[in-house]
Structure formats: structure tokens, C-alpha cells
Coordinates of N, CA and C and ligand atoms in Angstrom, one line a residue:
X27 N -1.2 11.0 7.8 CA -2.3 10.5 8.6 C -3.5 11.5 8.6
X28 N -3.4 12.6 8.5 CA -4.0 14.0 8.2 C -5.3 13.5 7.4
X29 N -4.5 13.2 6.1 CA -4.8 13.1 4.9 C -5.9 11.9 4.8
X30 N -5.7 10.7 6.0 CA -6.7 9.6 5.9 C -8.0 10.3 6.9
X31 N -7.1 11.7 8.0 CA -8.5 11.6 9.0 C -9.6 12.2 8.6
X32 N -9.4 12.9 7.8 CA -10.2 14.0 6.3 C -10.7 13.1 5.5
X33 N -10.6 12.2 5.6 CA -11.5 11.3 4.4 C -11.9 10.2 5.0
X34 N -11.4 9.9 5.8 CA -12.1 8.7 6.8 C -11.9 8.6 8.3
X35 N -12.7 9.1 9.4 CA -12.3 9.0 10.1 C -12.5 7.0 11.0
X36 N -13.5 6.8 10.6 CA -13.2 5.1 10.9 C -11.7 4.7 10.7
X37 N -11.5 5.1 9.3 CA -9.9 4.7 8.7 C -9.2 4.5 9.2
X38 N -9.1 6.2 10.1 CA -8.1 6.4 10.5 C -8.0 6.1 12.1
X39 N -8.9 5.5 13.2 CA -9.0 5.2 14.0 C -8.6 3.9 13.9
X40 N -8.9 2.8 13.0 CA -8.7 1.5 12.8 C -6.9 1.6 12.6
X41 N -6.7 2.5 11.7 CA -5.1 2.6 11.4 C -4.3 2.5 13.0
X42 N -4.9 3.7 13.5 CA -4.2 4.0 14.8 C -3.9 2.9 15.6
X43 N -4.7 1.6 15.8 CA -4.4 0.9 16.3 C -3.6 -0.3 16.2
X44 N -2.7 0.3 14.7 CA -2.0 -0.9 14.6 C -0.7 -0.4 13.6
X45 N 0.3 -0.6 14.7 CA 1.3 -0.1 14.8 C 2.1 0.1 13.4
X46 N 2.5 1.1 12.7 CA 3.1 2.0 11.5 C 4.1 0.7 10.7
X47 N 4.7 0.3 11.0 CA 5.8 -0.6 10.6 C 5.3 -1.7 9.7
X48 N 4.1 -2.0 10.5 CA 3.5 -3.1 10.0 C 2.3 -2.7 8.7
X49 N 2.5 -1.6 8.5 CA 1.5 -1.1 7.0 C 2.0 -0.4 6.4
X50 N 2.9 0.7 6.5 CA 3.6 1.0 5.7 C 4.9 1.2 4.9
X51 N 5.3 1.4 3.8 CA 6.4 0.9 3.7 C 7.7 2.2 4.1
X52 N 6.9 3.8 4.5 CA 7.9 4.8 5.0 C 8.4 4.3 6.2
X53 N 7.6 3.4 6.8 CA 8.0 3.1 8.5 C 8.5 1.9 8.3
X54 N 8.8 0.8 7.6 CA 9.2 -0.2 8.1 C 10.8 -0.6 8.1
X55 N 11.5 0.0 7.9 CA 13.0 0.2 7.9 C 13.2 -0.2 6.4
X56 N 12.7 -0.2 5.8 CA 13.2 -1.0 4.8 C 12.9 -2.0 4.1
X57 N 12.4 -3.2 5.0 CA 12.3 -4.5 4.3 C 11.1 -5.3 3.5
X58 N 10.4 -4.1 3.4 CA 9.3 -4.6 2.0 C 9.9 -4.8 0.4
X59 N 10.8 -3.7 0.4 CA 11.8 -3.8 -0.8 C 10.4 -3.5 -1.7
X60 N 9.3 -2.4 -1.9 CA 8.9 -2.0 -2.9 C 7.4 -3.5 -3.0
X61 N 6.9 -4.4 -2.2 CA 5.8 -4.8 -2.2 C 5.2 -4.4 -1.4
X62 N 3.8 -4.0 -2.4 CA 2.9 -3.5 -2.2 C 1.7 -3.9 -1.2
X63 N 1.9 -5.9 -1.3 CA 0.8 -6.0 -0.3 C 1.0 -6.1 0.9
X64 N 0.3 -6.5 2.0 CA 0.1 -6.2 3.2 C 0.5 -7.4 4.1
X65 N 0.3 -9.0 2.7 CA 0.9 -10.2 3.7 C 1.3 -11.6 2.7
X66 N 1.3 -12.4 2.7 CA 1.6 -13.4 2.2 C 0.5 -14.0 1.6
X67 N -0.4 -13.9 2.4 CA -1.8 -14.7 1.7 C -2.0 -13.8 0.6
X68 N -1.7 -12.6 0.0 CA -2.0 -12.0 -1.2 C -1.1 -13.0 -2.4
X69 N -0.1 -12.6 -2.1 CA 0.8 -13.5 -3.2 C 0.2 -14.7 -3.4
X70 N -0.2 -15.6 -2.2 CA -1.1 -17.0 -2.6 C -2.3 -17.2 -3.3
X71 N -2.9 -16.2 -3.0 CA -4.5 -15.9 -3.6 C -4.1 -15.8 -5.2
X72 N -2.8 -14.8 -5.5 CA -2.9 -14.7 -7.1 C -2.1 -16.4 -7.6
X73 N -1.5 -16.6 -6.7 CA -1.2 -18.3 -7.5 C -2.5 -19.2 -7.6
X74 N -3.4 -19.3 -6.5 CA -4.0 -20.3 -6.5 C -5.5 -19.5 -6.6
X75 N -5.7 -18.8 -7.7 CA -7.2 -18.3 -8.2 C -7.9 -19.3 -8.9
X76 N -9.6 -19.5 -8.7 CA -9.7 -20.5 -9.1 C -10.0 -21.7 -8.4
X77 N -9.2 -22.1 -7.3 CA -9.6 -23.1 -6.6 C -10.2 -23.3 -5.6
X78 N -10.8 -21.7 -5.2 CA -11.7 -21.8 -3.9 C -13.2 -22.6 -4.1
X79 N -13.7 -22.9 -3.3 CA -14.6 -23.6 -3.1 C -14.9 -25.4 -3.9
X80 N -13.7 -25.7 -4.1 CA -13.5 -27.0 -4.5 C -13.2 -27.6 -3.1
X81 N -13.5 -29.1 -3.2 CA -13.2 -30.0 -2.2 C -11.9 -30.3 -1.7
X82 N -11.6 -30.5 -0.3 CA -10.1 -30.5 0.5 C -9.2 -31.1 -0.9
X83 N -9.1 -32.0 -0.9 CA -8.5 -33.3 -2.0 C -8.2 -32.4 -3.6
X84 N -9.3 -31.9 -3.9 CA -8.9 -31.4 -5.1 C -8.2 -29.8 -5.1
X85 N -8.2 -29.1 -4.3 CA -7.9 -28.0 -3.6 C -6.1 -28.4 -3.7
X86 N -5.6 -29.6 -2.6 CA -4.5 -30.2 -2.6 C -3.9 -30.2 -4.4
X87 N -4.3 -31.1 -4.8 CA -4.4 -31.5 -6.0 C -3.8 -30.5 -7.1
X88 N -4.9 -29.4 -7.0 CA -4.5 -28.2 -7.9 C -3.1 -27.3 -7.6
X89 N -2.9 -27.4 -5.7 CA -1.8 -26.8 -5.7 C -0.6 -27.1 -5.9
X90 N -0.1 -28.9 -5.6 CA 0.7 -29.2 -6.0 C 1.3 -28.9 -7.8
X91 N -0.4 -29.2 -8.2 CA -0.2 -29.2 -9.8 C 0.7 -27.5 -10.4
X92 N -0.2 -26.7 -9.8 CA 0.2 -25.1 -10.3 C 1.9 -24.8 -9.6
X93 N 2.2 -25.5 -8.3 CA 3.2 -25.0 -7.8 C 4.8 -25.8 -8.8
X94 N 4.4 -27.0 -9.3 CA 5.3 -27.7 -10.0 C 5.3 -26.6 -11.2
X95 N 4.4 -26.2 -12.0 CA 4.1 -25.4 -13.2 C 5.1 -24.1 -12.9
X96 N 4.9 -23.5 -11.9 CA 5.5 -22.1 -11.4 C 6.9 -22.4 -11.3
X97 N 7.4 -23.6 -10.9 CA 8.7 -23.8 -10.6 C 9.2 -24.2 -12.2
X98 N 8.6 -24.8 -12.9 CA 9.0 -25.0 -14.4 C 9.6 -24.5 -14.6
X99 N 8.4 -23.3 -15.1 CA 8.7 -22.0 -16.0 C 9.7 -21.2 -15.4
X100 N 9.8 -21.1 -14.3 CA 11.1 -20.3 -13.4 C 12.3 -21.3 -14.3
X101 N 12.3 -22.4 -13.9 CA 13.5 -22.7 -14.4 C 13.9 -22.9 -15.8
X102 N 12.9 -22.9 -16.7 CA 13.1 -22.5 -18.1 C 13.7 -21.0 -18.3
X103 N 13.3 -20.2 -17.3 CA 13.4 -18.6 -17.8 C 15.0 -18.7 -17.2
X104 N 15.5 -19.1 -16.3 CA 16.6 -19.6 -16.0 C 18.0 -19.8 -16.9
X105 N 17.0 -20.8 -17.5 CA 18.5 -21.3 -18.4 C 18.6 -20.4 -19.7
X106 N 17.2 -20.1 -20.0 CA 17.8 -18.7 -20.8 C 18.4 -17.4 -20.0
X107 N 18.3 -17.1 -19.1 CA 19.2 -16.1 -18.6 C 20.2 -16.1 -19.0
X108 N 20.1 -17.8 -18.1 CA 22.1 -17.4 -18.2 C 23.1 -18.0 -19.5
X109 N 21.8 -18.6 -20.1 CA 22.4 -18.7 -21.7 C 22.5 -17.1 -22.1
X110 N 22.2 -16.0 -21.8 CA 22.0 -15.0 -22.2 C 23.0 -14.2 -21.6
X111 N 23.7 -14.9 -20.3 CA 24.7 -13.7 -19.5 C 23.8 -12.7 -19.0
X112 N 22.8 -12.7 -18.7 CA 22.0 -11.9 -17.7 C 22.8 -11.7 -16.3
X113 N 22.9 -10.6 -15.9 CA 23.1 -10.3 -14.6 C 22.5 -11.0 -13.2
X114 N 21.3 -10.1 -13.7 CA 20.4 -10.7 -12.5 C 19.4 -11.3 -13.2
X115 N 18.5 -11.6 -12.2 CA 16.7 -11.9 -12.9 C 15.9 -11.1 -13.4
X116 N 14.9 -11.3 -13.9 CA 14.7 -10.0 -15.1 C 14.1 -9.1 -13.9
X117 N 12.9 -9.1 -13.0 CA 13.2 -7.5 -12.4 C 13.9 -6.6 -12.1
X118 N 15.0 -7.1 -11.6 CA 16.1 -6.4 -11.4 C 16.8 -6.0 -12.5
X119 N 17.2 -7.0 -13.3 CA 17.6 -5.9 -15.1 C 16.8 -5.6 -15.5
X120 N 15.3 -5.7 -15.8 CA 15.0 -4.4 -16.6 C 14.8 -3.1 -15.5
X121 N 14.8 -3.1 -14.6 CA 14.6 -2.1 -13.6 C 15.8 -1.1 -14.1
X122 N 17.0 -2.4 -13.8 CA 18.4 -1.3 -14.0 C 18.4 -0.9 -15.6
X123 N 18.2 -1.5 -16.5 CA 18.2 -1.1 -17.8 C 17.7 -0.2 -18.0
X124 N 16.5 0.2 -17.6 CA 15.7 1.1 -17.5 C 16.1 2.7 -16.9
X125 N 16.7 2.5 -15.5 CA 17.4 3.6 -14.5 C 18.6 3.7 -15.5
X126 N 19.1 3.1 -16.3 CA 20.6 3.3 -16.9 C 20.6 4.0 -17.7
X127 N 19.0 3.9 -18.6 CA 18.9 4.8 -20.0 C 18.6 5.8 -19.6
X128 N 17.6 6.0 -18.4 CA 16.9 7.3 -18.0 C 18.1 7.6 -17.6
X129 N 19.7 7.3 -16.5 CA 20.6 8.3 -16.1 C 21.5 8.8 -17.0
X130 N 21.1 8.6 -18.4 CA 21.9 9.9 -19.5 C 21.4 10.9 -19.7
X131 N 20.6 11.3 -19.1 CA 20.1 12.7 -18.8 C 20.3 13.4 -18.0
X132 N 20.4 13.1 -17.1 CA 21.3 13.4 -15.8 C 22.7 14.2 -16.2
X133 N 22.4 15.0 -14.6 CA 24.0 15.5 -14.7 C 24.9 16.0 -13.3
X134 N 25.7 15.9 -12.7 CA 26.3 15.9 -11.4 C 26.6 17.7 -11.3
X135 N 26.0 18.0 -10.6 CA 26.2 20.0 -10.3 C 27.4 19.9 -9.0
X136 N 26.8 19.2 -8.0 CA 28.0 19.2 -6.6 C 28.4 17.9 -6.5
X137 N 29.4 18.0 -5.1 CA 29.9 16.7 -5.1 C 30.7 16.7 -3.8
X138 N 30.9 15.9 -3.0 CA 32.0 15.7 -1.9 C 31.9 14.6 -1.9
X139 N 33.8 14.4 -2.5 CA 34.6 13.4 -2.3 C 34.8 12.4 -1.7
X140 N 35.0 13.4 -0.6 CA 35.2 12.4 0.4 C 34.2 11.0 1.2
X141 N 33.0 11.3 1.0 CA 31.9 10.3 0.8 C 31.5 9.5 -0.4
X142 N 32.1 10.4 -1.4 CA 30.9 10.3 -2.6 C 29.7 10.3 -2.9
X143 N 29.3 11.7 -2.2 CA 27.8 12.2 -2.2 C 28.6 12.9 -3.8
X144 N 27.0 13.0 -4.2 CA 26.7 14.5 -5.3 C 25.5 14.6 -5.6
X145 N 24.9 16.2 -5.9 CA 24.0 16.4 -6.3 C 23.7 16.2 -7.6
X146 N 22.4 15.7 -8.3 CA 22.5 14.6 -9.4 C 21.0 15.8 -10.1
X147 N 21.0 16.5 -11.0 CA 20.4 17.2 -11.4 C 19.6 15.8 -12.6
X148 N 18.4 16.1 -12.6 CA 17.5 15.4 -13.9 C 16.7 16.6 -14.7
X149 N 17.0 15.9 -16.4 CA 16.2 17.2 -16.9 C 15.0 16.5 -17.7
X150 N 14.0 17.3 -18.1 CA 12.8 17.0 -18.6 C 12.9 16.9 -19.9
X151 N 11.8 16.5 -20.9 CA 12.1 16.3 -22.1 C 12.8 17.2 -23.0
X152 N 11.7 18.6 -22.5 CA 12.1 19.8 -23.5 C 13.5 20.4 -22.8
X153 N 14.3 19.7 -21.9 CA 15.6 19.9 -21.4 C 15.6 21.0 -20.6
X154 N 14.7 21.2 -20.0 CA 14.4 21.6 -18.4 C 14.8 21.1 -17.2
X155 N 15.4 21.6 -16.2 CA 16.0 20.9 -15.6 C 14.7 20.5 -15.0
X156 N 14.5 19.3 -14.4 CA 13.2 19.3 -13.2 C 13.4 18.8 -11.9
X157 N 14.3 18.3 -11.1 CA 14.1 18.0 -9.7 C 16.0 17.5 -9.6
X158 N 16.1 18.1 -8.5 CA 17.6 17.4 -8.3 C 17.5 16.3 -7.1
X159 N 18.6 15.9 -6.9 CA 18.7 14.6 -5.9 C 19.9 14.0 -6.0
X160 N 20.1 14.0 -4.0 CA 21.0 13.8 -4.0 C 21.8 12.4 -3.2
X161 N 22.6 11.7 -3.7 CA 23.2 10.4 -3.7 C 24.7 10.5 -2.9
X162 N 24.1 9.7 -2.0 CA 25.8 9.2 -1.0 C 26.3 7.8 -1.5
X163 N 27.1 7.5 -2.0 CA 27.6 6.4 -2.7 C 28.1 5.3 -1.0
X164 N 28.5 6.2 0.2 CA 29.1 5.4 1.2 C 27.9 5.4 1.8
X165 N 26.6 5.8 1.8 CA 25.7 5.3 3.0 C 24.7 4.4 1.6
X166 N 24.8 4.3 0.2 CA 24.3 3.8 -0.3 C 22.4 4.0 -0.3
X167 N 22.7 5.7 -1.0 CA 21.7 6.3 -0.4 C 20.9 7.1 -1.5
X168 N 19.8 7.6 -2.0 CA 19.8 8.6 -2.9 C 18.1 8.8 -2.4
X169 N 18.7 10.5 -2.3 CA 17.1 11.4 -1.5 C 15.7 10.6 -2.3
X170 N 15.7 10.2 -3.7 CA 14.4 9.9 -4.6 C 13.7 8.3 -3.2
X171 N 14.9 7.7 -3.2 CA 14.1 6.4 -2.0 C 13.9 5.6 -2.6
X172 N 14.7 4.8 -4.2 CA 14.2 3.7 -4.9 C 15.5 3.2 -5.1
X173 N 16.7 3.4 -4.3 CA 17.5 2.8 -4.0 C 17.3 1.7 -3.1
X174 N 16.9 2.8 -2.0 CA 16.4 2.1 -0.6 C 15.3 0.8 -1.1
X175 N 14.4 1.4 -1.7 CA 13.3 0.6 -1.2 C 12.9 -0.1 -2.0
X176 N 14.1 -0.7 -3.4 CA 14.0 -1.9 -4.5 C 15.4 -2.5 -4.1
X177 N 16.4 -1.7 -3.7 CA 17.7 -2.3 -3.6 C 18.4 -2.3 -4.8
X178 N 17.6 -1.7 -5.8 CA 18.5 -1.5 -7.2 C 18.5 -0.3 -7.8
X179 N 20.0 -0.1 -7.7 CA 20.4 1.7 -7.9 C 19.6 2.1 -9.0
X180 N 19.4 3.2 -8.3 CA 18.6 4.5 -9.3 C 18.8 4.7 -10.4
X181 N 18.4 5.7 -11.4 CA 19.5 6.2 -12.4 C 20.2 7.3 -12.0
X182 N 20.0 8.6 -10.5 CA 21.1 9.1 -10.0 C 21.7 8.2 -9.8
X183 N 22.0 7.4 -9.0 CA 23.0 6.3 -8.4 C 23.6 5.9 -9.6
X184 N 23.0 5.2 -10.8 CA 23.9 5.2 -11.4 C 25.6 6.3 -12.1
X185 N 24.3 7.7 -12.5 CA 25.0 8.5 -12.6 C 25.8 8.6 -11.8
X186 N 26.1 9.0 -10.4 CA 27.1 9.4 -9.8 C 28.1 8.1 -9.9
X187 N 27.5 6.9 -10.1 CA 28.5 6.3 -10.1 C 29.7 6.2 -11.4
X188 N 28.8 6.3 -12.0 CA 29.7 6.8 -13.7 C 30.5 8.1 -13.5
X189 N 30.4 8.7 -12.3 CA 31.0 10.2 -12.6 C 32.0 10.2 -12.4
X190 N 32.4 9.3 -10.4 CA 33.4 9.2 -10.2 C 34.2 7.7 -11.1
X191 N 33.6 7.4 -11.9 CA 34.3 6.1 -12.6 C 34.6 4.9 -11.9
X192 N 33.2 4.6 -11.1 CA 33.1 3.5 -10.9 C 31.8 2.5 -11.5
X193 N 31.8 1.1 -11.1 CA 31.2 0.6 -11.8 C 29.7 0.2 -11.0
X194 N 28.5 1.0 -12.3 CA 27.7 1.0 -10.9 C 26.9 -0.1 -11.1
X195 N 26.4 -1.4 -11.6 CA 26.8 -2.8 -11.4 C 27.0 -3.3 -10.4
X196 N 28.1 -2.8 -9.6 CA 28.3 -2.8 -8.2 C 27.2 -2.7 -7.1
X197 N 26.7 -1.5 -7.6 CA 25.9 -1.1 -6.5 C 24.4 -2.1 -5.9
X198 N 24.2 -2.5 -7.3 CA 22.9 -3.9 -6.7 C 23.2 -4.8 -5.7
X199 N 22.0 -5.0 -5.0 CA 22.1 -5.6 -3.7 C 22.4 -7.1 -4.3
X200 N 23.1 -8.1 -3.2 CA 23.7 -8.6 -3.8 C 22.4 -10.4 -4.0
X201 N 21.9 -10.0 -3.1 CA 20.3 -10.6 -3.3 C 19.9 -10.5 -4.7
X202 N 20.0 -10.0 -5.8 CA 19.7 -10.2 -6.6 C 20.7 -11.2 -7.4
X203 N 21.3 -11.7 -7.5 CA 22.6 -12.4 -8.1 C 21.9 -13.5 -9.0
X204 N 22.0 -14.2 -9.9 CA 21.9 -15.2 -10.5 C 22.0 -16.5 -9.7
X205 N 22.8 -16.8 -9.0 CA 23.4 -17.6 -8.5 C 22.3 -17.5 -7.3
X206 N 21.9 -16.8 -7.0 CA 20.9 -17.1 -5.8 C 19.4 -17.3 -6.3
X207 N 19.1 -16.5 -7.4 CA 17.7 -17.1 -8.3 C 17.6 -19.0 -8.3
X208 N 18.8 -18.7 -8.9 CA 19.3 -20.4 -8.6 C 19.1 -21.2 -8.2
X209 N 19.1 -20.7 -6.8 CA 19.0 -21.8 -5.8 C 17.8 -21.5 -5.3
X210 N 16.9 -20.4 -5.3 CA 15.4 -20.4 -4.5 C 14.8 -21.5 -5.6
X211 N 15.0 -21.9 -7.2 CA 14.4 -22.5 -7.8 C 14.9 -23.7 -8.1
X212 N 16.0 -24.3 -7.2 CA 16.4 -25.6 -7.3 C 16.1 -27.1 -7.3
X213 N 14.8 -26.9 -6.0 CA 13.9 -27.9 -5.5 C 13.5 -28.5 -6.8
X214 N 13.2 -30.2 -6.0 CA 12.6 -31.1 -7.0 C 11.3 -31.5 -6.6
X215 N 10.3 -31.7 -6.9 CA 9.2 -32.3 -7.0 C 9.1 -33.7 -7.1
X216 N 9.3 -34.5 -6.4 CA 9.2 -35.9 -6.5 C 7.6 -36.6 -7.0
X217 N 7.3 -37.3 -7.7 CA 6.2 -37.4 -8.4 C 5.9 -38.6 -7.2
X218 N 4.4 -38.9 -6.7 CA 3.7 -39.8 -5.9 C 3.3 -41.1 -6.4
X219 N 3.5 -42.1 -6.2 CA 2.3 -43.0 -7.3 C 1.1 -42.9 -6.3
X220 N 0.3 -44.2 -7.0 CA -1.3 -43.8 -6.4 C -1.3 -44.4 -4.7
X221 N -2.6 -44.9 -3.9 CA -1.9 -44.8 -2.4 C -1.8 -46.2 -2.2
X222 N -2.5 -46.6 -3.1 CA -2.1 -48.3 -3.2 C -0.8 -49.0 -2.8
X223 N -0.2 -47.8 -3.4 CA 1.7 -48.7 -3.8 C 2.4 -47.9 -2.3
X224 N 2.2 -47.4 -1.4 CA 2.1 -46.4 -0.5 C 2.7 -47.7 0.6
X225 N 3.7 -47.5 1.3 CA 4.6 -48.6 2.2 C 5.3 -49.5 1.5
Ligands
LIG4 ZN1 17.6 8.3 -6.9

């Protein structure tokens, strides 16, 4: 907050008055899951670009049209998934695919058991070590914060989970599942005739 009153103090007066949880994502417990914007109507603006200043009727018109389109393509990308055995939906694998190649680099220095914490050392190209971090496997946790705040394990998290020889596959929240992609994209779109035929 420092940091905004030094560069803006309007900013940061406007900030003040509206409570932490609700703008940022270190304060909100959690539940942004790593989105960036601030409300709903952002996500709508990028679906429906283009239609402002058209008339009520055609406004309608375009939405129904784009929102049938968006549900398509979802469910095209679908049936290749799971023609494909995909885990999850593609953010969440290539996220993990990604944390899985980066945690062969990695390497576990400490460790208690009895939690399944360990300290999870990362090394740099030229094989320097560069920043360690550390992962509790029972509070489902790792100091970096992109456990927390995607819900899909790290590549520490992974690592530690390969240490003690579990499977860390496991560890994704279970919100990401196939089976639930599934079902947010199940709805049908029932087609209208004109208003003629209407009763
Ligand atoms: Zn991490």
C-alpha cells in the first residue's frame, strides 16, 4: 500500500475505501484461483466485443448467436480430450505439464515425515541453485503460492510428491476433473421459430 501512496496518492485513498478482499488476490482467502479481473462484466465484455451500440433486438440476437458458438467449440474440444485421455481441461494440463517438466530440476534438501513437508531446492539453467521452497503435502501448501492460488500443484509439489512416492496427479483440486468440464458444458440450446408460430 506504501508502494501505491508514492505514486498515487488519489489511488491510494480511493483503495482505502474499499475493503482488501474485494481487490486483491493476497487478501481474498483464496477464491480468485489466479483471475485477474476485478468482476464478471470483464469476462462478458471479452465475449460480447463488438456489439455495443447496436439496437436492444440485435444486441439479444448476437448474444444468443456467440453464446451457442462458445458452447460448440467447448464441446468439440471435449470430445477430443477425452478421445485423447486427458486428465483435465487443457489449463489445468498444460499448467501441470508444464510444473512437471520444470520439477526435474528440483531437488528435496529437508524433510519431515511426519507431515510431509520438505524443503524443495530449484536450480537455474547454468545449475545454480536459485530459490528454495517449501511444501507441506498435509496442509496442501507450498511457500511459492501457485498451489494455493490455481489449485494445481506446483512443480515443488510435484517434486515432493515424487519423493515420498506418491502420486502427484493426486494433488489437483478435484474441480478440475473431466467429468465436471462435462457437465458446465452440457446445456442445450433449443432453437426458436419466428414469433408467428409462438403459442
Ligand atoms: Zn511451489
Amino acid at each position: 500500500m506504501d508502494a501505491i501512496k508514492n505514486l498515487n496518492p488519489n489511488a491510494y485513498r480511493y483503495l482505502c475505501g474499499i475493503s482488501r478482499e474485494k481487490w486483491t488476490m493476497a487478501h481474498d482467502g483464496g477464491w480468485r484461483r489466479g483471475v485477474m479481473t476485478k468482476n464478471m462484466s470483464e469476462c462478458l465484455n471479452g465475449v460480447l466485443k463488438g456489439a455495443r451500440r447496436l439496437p436492444i433486438s440485435a444486441i439479444v440476437q448476437l448474444t444468443i448467436g456467440r453464446c451457442v458458438k462458445y458452447f460448440f467449440d467447448r464441446k468439440e474440444r471435449i470430445t477430443y480430450m477425452v478421445a485423447n485421455n486427458q486428465p483435465w481441461p487443457d489449463f489445468a494440463f498444460h499448467k501441470y505439464e508444464k510444473w512437471s517438466i520444470k520439477s526435474s530440476n528440483h531437488s528435496v534438501s529437508r524433510y519431515e515425515i511426519s507431515d510431509k513437508s520438505a524443503s524443495v531446492v530449484t536450480r537455474g539453467r547454468l545449475g545454480h541453485n536459485e530459490h528454495v521452497q517449501v511444501v507441506n503435502l498435509s496442509t496442501r501448501d507450498c511457500s511459492c503460492g501457485k498451489w494455493t492460488i490455481f489449485g494445481i500443484p506446483c512443480s515443488h509439489a510435484i517434486c515432493t510428491a515424487k519423493w515420498y512416492g506418491l502420486d502427484p496427479m493426486e494433488l489437483m483440486q478435484p474441480w478440475f476433473s473431466m467429468h465436471r468440464y462435462v457437465k458446465t458444458y452440457e446445456g442445450r440450446f433449443i432453437p426458436i421459430p419466428d414469433e408467428g408460430y409462438w403459442g
